XYZ file of C-alpha atoms in Angstrom:
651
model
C 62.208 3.904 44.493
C 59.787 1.976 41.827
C 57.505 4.659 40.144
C 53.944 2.798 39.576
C 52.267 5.454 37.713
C 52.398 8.423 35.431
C 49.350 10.500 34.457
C 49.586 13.417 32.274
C 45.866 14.553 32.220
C 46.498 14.611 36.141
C 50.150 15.659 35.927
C 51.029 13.433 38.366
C 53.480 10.558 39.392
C 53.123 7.456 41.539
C 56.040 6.450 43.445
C 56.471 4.098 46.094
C 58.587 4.560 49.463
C 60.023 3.315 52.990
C 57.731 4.204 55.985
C 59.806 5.595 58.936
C 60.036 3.592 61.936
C 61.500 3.411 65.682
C 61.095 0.455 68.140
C 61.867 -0.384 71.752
C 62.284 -3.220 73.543
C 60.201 -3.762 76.775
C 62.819 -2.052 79.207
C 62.300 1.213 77.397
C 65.298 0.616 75.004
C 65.381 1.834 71.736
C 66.481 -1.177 69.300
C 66.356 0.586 65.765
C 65.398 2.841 63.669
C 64.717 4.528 60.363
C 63.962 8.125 59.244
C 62.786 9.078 55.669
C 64.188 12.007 54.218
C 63.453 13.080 50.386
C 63.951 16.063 48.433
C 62.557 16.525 45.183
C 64.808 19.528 43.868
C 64.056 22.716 42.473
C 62.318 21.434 39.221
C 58.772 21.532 38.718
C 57.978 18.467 41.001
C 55.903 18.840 44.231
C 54.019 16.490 46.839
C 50.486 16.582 45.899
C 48.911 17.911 48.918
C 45.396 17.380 47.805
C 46.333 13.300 47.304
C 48.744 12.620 50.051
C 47.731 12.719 53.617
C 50.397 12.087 56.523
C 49.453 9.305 58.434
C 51.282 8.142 62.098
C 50.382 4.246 63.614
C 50.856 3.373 67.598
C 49.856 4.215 70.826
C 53.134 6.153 72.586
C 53.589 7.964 69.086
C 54.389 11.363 68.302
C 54.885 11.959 63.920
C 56.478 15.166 62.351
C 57.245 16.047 58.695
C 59.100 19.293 57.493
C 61.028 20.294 54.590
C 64.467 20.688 54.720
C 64.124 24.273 55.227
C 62.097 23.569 58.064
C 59.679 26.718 56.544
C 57.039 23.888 56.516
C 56.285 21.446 58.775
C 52.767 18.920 60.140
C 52.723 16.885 63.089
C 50.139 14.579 64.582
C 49.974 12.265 68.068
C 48.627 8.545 68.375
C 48.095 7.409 71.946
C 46.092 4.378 73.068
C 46.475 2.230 76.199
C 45.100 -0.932 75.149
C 45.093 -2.939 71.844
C 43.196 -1.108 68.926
C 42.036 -3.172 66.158
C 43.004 -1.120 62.846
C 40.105 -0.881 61.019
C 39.248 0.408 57.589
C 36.266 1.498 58.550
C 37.377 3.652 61.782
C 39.225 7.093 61.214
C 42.542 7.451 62.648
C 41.731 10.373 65.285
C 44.389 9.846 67.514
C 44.081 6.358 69.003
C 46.075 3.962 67.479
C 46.639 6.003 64.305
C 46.570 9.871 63.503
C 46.779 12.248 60.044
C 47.392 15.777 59.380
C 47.239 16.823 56.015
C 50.896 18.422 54.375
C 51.329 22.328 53.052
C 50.777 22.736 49.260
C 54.236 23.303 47.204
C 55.993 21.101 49.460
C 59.139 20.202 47.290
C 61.066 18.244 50.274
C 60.117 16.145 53.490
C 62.065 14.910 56.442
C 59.981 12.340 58.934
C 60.395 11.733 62.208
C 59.075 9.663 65.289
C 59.068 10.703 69.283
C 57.901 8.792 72.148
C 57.098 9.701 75.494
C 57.602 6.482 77.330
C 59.595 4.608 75.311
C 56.364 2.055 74.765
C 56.776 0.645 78.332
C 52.761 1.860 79.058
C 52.185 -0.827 75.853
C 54.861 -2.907 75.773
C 52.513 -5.828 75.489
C 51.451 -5.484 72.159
C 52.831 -2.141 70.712
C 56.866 -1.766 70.571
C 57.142 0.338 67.482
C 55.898 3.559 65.741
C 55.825 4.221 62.163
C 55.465 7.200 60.086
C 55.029 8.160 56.265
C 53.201 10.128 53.549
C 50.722 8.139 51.701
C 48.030 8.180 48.449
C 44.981 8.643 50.218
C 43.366 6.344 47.551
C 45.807 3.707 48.309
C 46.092 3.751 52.247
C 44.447 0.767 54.244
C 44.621 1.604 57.505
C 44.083 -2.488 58.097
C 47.445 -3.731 56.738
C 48.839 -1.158 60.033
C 48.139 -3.373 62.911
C 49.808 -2.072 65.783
C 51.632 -5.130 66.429
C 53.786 -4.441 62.958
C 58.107 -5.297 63.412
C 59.666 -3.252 60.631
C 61.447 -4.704 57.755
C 64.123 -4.150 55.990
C 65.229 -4.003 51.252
C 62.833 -5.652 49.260
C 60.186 -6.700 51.726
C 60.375 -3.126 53.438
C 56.927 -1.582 54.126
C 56.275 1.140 51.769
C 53.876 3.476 50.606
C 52.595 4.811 47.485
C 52.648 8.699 48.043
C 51.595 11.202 44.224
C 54.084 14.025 43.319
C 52.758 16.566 40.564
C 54.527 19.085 38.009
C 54.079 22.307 37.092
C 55.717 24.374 34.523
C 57.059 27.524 36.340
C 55.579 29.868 38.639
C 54.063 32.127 36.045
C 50.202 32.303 34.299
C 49.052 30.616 31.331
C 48.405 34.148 29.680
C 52.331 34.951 30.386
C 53.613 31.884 29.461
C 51.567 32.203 26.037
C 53.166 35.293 25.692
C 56.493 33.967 25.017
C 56.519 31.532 22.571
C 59.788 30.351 22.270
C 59.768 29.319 26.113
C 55.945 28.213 26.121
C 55.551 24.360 27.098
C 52.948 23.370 25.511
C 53.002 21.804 21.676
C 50.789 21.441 19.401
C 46.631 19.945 20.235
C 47.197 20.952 23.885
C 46.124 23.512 26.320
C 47.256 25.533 29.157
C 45.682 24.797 32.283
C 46.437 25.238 35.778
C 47.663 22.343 38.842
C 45.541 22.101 41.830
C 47.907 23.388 43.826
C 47.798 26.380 42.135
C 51.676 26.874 41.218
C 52.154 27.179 37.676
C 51.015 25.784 34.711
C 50.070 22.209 33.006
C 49.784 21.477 29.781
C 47.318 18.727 28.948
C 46.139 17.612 25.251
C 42.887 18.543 23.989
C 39.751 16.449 24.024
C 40.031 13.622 21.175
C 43.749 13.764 21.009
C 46.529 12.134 23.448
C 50.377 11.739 24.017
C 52.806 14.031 25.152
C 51.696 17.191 25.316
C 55.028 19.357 26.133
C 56.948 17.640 22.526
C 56.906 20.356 20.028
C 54.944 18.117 17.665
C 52.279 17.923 20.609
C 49.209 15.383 21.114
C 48.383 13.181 18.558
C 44.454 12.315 17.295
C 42.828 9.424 19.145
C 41.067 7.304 17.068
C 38.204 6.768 19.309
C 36.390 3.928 16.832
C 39.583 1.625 17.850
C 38.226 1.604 21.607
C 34.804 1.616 21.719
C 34.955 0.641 26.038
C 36.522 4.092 26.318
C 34.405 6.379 23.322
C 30.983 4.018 23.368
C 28.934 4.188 19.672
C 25.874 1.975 19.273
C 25.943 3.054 15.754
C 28.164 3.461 12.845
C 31.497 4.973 13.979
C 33.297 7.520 11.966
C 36.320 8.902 13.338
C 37.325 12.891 12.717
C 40.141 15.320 13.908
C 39.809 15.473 17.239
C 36.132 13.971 18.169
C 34.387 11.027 16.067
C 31.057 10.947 14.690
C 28.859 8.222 15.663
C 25.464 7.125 13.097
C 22.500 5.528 14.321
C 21.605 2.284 12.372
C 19.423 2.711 9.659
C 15.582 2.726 11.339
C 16.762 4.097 14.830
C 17.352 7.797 15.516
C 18.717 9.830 18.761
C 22.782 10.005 19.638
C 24.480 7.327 18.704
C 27.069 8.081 21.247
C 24.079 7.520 24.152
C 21.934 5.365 22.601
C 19.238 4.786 19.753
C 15.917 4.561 19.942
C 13.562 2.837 17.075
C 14.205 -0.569 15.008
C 17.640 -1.379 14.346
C 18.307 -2.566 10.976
C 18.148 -6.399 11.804
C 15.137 -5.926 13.445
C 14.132 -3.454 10.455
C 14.601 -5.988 8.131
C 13.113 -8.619 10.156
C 9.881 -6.798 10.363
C 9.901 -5.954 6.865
C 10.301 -9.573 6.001
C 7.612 -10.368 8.449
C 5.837 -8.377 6.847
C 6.530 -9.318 3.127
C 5.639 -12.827 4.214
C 2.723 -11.893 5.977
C 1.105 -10.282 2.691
C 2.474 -13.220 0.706
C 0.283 -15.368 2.413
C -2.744 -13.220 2.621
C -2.097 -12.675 -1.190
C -1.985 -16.575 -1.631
C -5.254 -17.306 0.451
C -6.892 -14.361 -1.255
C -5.603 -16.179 -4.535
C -6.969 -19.853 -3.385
C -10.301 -18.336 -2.081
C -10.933 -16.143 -5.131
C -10.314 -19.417 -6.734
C -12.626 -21.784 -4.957
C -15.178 -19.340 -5.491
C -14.923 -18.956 -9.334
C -14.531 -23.166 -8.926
C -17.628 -22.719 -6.625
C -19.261 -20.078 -9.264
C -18.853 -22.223 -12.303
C -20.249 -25.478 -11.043
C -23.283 -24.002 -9.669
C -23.409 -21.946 -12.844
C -23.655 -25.368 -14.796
C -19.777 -25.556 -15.959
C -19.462 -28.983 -15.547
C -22.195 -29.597 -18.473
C -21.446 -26.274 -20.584
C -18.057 -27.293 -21.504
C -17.890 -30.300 -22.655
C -20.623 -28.241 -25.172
C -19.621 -26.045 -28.108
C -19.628 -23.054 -26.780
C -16.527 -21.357 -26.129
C -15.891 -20.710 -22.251
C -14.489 -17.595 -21.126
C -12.416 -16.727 -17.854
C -12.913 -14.041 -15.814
C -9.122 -12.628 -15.988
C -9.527 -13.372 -19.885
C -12.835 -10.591 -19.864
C -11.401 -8.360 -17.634
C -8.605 -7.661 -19.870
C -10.589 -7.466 -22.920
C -13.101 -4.821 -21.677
C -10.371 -3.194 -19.725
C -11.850 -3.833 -16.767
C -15.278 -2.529 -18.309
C -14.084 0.564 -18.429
C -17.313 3.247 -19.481
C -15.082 4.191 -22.433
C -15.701 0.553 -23.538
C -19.385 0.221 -22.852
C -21.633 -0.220 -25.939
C -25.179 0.266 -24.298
C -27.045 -0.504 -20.947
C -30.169 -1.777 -20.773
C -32.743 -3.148 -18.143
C -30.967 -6.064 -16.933
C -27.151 -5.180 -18.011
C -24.531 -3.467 -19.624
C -22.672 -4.656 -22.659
C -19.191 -3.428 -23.250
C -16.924 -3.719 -26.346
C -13.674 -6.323 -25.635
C -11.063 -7.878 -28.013
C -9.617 -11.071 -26.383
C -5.990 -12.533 -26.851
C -7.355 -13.719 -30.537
C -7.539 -10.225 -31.623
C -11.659 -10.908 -32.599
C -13.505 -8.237 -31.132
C -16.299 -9.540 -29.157
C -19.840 -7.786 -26.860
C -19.372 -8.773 -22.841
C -23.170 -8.260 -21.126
C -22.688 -8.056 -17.894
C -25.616 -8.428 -16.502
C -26.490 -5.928 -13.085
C -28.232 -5.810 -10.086
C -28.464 -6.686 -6.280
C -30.304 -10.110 -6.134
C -28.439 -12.870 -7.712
C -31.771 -15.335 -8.040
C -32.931 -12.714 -9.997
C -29.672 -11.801 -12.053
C -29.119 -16.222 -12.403
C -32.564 -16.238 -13.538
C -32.197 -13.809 -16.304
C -28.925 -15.537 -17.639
C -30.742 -18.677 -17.598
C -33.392 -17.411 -19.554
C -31.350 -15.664 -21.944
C -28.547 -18.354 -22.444
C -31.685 -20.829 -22.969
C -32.986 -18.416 -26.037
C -29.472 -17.667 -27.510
C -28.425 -21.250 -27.492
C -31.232 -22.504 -29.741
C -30.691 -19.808 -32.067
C -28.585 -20.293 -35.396
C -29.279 -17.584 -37.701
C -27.664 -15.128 -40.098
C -29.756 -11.847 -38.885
C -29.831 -13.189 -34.978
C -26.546 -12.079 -32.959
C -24.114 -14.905 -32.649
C -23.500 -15.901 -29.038
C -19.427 -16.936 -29.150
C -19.284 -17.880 -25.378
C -19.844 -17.756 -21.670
C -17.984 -17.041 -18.679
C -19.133 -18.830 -15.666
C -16.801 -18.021 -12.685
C -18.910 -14.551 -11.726
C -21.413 -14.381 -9.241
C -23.729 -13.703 -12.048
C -22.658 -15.999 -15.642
C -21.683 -13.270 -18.528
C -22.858 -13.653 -22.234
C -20.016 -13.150 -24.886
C -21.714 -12.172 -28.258
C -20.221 -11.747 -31.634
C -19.471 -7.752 -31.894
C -21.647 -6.138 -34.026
C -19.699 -2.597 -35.493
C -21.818 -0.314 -37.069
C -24.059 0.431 -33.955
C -28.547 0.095 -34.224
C -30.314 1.017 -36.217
C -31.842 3.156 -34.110
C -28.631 5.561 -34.377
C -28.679 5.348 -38.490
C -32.809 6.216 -38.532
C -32.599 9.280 -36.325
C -28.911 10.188 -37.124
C -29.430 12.586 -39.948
C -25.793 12.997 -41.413
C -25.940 8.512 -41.836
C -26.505 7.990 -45.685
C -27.721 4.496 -45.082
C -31.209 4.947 -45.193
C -30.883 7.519 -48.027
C -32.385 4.784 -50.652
C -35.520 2.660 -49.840
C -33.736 -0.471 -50.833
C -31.298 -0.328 -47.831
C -34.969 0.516 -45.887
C -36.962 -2.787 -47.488
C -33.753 -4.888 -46.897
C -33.721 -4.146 -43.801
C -37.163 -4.716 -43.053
C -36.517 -8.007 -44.617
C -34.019 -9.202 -42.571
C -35.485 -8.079 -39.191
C -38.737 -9.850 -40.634
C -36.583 -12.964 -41.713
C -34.992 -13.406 -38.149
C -38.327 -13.039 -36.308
C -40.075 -15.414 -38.259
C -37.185 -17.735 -37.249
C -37.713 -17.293 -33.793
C -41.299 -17.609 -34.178
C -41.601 -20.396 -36.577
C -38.484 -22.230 -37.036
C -36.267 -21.936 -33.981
C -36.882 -25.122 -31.559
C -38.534 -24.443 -29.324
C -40.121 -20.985 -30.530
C -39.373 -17.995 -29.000
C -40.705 -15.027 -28.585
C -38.626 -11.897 -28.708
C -40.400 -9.410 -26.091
C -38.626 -6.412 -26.847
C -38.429 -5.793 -30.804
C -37.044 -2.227 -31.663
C -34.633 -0.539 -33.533
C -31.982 -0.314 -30.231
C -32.124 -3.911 -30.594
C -31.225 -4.230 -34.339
C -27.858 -4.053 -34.825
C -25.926 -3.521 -38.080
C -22.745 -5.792 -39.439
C -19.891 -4.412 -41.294
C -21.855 -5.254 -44.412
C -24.724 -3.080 -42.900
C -26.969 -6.700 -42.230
C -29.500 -6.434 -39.795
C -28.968 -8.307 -37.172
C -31.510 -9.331 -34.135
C -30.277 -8.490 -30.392
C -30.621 -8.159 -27.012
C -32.779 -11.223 -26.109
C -33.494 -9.885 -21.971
C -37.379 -9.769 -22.621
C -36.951 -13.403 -24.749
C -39.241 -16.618 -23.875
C -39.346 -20.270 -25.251
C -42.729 -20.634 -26.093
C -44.713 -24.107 -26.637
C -45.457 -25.528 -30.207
C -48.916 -24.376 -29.615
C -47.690 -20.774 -29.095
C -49.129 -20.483 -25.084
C -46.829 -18.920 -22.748
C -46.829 -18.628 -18.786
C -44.859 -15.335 -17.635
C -44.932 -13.024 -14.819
C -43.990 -9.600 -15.628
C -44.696 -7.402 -18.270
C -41.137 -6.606 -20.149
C -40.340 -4.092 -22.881
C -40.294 -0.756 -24.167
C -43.224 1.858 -24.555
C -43.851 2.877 -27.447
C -43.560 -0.808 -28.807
C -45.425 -2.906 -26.145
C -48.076 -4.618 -27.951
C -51.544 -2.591 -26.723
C -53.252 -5.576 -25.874
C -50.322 -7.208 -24.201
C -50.069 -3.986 -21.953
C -53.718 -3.713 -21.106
C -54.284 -7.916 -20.119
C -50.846 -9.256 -19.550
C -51.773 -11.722 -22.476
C -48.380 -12.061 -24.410
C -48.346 -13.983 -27.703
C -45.931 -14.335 -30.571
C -48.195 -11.703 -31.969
C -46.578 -9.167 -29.750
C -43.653 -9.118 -31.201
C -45.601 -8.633 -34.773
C -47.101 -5.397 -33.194
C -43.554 -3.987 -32.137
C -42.402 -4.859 -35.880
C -45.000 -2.802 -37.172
C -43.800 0.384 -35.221
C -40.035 -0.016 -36.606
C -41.545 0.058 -39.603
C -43.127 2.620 -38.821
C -39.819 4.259 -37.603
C -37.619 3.184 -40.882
C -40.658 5.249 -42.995
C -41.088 8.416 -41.210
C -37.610 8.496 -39.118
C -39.169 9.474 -36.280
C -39.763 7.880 -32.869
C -42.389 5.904 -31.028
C -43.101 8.929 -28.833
C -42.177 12.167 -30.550
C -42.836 15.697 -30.933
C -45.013 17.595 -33.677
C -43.884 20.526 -35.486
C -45.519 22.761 -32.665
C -43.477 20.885 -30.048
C -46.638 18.789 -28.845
C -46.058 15.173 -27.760
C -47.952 13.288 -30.432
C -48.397 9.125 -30.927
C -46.162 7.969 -33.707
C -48.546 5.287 -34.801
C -51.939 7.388 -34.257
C -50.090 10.036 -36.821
C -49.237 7.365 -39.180
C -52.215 5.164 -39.929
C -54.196 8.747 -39.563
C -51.665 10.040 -43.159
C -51.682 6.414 -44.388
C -56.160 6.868 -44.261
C -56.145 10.585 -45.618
C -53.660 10.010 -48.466
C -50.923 11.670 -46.843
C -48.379 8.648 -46.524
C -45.537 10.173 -48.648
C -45.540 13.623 -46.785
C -44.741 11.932 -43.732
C -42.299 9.994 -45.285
C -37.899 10.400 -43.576
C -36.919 9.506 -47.814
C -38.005 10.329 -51.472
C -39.102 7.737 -53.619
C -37.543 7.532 -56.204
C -39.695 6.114 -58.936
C -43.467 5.235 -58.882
C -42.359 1.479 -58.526
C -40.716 2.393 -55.162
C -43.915 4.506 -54.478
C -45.843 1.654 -54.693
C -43.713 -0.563 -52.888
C -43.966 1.756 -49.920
C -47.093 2.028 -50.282
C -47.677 -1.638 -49.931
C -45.044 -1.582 -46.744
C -47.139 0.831 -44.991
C -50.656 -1.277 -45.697
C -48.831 -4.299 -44.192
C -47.258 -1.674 -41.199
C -50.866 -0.729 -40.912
C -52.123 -4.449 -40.624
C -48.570 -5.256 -37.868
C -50.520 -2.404 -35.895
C -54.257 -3.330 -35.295
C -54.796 -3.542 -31.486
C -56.210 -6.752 -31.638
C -53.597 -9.602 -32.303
C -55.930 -12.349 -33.934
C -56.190 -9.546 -36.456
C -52.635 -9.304 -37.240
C -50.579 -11.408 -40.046
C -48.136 -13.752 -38.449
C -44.472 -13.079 -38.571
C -43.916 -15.512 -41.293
C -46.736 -13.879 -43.557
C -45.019 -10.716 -42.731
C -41.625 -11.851 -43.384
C -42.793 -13.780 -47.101
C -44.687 -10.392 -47.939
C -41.387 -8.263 -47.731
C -39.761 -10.761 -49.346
C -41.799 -10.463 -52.262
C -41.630 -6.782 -52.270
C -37.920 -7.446 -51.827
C -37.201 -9.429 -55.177
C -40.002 -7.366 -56.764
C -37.653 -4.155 -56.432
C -34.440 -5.750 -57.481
C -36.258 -7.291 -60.797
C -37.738 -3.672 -61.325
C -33.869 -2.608 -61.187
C -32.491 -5.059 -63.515
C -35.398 -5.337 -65.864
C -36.767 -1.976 -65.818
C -39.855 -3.536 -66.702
C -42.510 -0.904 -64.916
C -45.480 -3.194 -66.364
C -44.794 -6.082 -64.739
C -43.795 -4.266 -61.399
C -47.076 -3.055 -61.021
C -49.022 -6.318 -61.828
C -46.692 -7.951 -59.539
C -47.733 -4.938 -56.501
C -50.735 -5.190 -57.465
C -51.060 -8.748 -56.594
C -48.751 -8.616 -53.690
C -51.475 -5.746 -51.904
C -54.287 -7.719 -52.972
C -53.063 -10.695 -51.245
C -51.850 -8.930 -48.434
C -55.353 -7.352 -47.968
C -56.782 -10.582 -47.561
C -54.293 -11.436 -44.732
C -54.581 -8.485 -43.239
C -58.584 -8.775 -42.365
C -58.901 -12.381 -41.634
C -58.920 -13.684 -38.777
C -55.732 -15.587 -37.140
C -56.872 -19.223 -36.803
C -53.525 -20.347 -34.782
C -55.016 -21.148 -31.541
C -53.228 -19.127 -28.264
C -53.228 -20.130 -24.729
C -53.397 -16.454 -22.802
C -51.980 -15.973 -18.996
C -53.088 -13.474 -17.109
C -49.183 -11.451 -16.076
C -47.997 -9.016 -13.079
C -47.311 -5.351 -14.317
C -43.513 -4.396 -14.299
C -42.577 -0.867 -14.645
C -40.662 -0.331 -17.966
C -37.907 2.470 -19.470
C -39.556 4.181 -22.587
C -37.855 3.790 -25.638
C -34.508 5.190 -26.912
């Protein structure tokens, strides 16, 4: 008999066998005949009778199986008296086909078919019975019709019918007991049949193979059939189980399923992404571009460089000043901050930056200011190096002046500049020298605005140089000037400037006169007496200078009577820089000759030490000062009325 299948997690076995027959002709004569006997011994072997089911076909049929010790025993009876059509669908209850289930442990069966009219009642289409045990997972009732002739070797009609094992009729705990006679090897467990006699032995989860060899089950490796032990992950096999990863971006059981972005799609996204910020990167790039482009043509590139001046980029200033870091900002005034840089040449450099909300305003500024600085060539006037035009607002690179104002050296008492009054009279000098440029020899002239010691810087060789030209103004050859605004400091405004709105080159001759003020008595515009009082720098000064009591008041110590006079003589022309009306005052360039002379007077009195002719020579320089001082200015001026501005008091 062919075995088709052996299971060892079901301890079963397929085989396949002859159905039992017996026919009749249609006088009531039987014509043959076969009955199935089968034992299956005294071994472990039994008919499953959970999976077989005995099944009887035809309609003058009577079916019985025993065992040979006829201790067990089923029967069931098929009548019909017309033609049934077999059916998968219809149940055999008793017409044209019956079943009766078997009795568990049966080891042996003998089959047998009755009739009780020999098939004469049927004759027409049913001359033969058959009986057998069958699979009840394999039986189709269909392939039964009840007009079936037997068969006989090869072609016979069989059956598939399921005999199971069991080790011995004892427990698992008892058969444990005793080793040497226990069934199961090693990676497999005890477990018990369905029919309840015995025991099984079956291999663990994760491993297969024979499970009663000594050397037992072997491990599955469950990553070699993926159909069977499903991973949607990263399979890693182990003893007995396997381990399965989620990709990288998903979570959850890999064995069930993963939820999230896989790592195609991961890196998909992330690519999509990458590219994404590429392009905003490059279209922030082109657009930050076209507006610098934008920014410098409107800003007047297009004629600036093909001029002298040096022209900055915006990168190139941003990583000199450290992105204008407040560690690198020099000072802030009204319309900007400057803030120390050192471009790729290594030659330190000023950046003003200039501030505020309303670019007209801001433009109009750097126009005014680049139009002042750009006519100026001097040796005591800040240097303007370059521009940078792609900003919203132009920036003004200036030559980097190192040793601060000279506001900071006049009220810082531990600087030893202004110990001697020759460092004071140069200085006063130079400041002179460069205004008088401005005034007289620049092209056109130009008027400051804002003279005061914040805006005089010192060089390395401690040269005073002019700054800071916010306030500035090109003025006609006539000196007349049309403005709007009132701009400076208080303290130096020019009085009559203040009160009409009348400025004049004059103006900047009265805020001279109160840094000189400030380099004699080291104290400022607006300052505090003794008693703490506020008191009027200039008000206190002229009042000494009238009662004799210049050289109390004085930040120094002569330290001759030539330098006494010469300070003197400083403080008459102060005195004249200050009268409140302007036709009364000198001009810059009188002012600016008359230090000079007081200037080369005190370095002959130091090489000559010839007192005699220092004194004949301040003698004349006060009398013709004196004569300056009270005429009137014949220079004609062109006055226009200006709107009031509010303005930061000085430093």
């Amino acid at each position: 008999m062919p075995v088709h299948n052996i299971s060892q997690l079901e301890g079963t076995v397929t085989l396949g066998i002859d159905a039992a027959f017996k026919c009749y002709n249609k006088a009531g004569m039987q014509t043959e005949s076969f009955r199935q006997s089968m034992t299956l011994g005294s071994g472990p072997f039994m008919f499953s009778h959970l999976r077989n089911i005995f099944t009887a076909i035809g309609c003058d049929t009577f079916a019985q199986v025993t065992n040979y010790e006829l201790t067990y025993g089923a029967a069931c009876l098929s009548l019909c008296t017309e033609y049934v059509n077999m059916s998968d669908g219809n149940p055999c209850s008793g017409s044209g086909c019956c079943q009766s289930s078997i009795p568990k442990g049966l080891k042996s069966l003998d089959i047998s078919l009755f009739s009780f009219y020999n098939y004469t009642n049927v004759s027409d289409f049913n001359l033969c019975g058959f009986a057998f045990l069958v699979d009840k997972n394999s039986l189709k009732i269909s392939d039964w019709p009840l007009s079936r002739k037997p068969k006989y070797g090869k072609d016979a009609y069989r059956t598939d019918i399921v005999i199971e094992w069991a080790v011995k009729n004892e427990t698992c705990e008892q058969a444990k007991a005793n080793a040497s006679a226990y069934a199961c090897g090693a990676n497999a467990n005890c477990t018990y049949p369905e029919s309840g006699q015995g025991y099984r032995c079956l291999c663990n989860e994760g491993f297969e193979g024979n499970p009663y060899l000594q050397e037992g089950c072997q491990d599955v490796d469950e990553c070699k059939d993926p159909e069977r032990y499903p991973c949607h992950g990263r399979c890693k096999n182990t003893i007995g189980n396997y381990k399965c990863r989620c990709p990288l971006g998903m979570y959850g059981d890999g064995k069930k399923g993963c939820q999230g972005l896989g790592i195609i799609t991961l890196i998909a996204a992330i690519g999509a992404a990458i590219l994404l910020v590429i392009i905003c990167v490059l279209l922030y790039m082109m657009c930050k571009k076209r507006k610098k482009d934008r920014n410098f043509r409107e800003n007047g590139g297009m004629v600036l460089k093909h001029q002298r001046v040096r022209i900055f980029s915006e990168a190139e200033l941003e990583k000199a000043t450290k992105n204008y870091d407040d560690d690198q900002k020099l000072g802030e005034g009204g319309f900007g901050s400057v803030y120390r840089g050192v471009p790729a040449d290594d030659v330190q450099v000023a950046v003003k930056k200039f501030k505020g909300v309303d670019k007209a305003q801001m433009n109009e500024e750097f126009q005014k200011e680049m139009g002042v600085v750009s006519q100026v060539n001097h040796k005591n006037v800040v240097k303007l190096l370059g521009l940078c035009l792609e900003t919203k607002v132009p920036l003004l690179v200036y030559e980097f002046i190192s040793n601060g104002t000279l506001s900071k050296h006049i009220h810082d008492k531990t600087s030893q500049l202004l110990a001697s009054w020759s460092n004071r009279l140069r200085i006063a000098s130079e400041i002179a020298l460069a205004l008088n440029y401005l005034h007289s020899l620049a092209d056109p002239p130009i008027i400051h605005g804002d003279v005061k010691s914040v805006n005089i810087l010192l060089d390395n060789n401690y040269t005073a140089k002019v700054a800071d030209f916010g306030a500035s103004v090109l003025i006609s050859s006539d000196q007349t000037i049309i403005a709007t605004k009132i701009q400076g400091t208080l303290g130096y405004l020019d009085p009559e400037y203040l009160m009409t709105g009348i400025l004049t080159a004059r103006s900047d001759v009265f805020s001279f006169g109160v840094v000189l003020v400030e380099l004699l008595t080291g104290e400022k515009p607006n300052s505090s007496s003794s008693s703490g009082e506020k008191r009027n720098l200039i008000q206190h000064f002229i009042s000494a200078l009238e009662t004799d009591n210049l050289f109390r008041i004085l930040d120094f110590q002569a330290a001759d009577e030539g330098e006494m006079d010469e300070i003197e003589a400083v403080a008459e022309l102060a005195k004249g820089c200050l009268n409140s009306m302007g036709l009364n005052r000198p001009t810059m360039k009188e002012v600016s000759d008359e230090l000079a002379k007081l200037k080369d007077l005190h370095q002959k009195s130091w090489a000559q030490q010839n007192s005699d002719e220092t004194e004949y020579l301040l003698g004349e320089s006060s009398q013709s000062f004196g004569k300056i001082a009270r005429r009137p200015m014949t220079q004609s001026q062109t006055v226009i009325p200006l709107e009031i501005e509010n303005f930061s008091d000085s430093i």
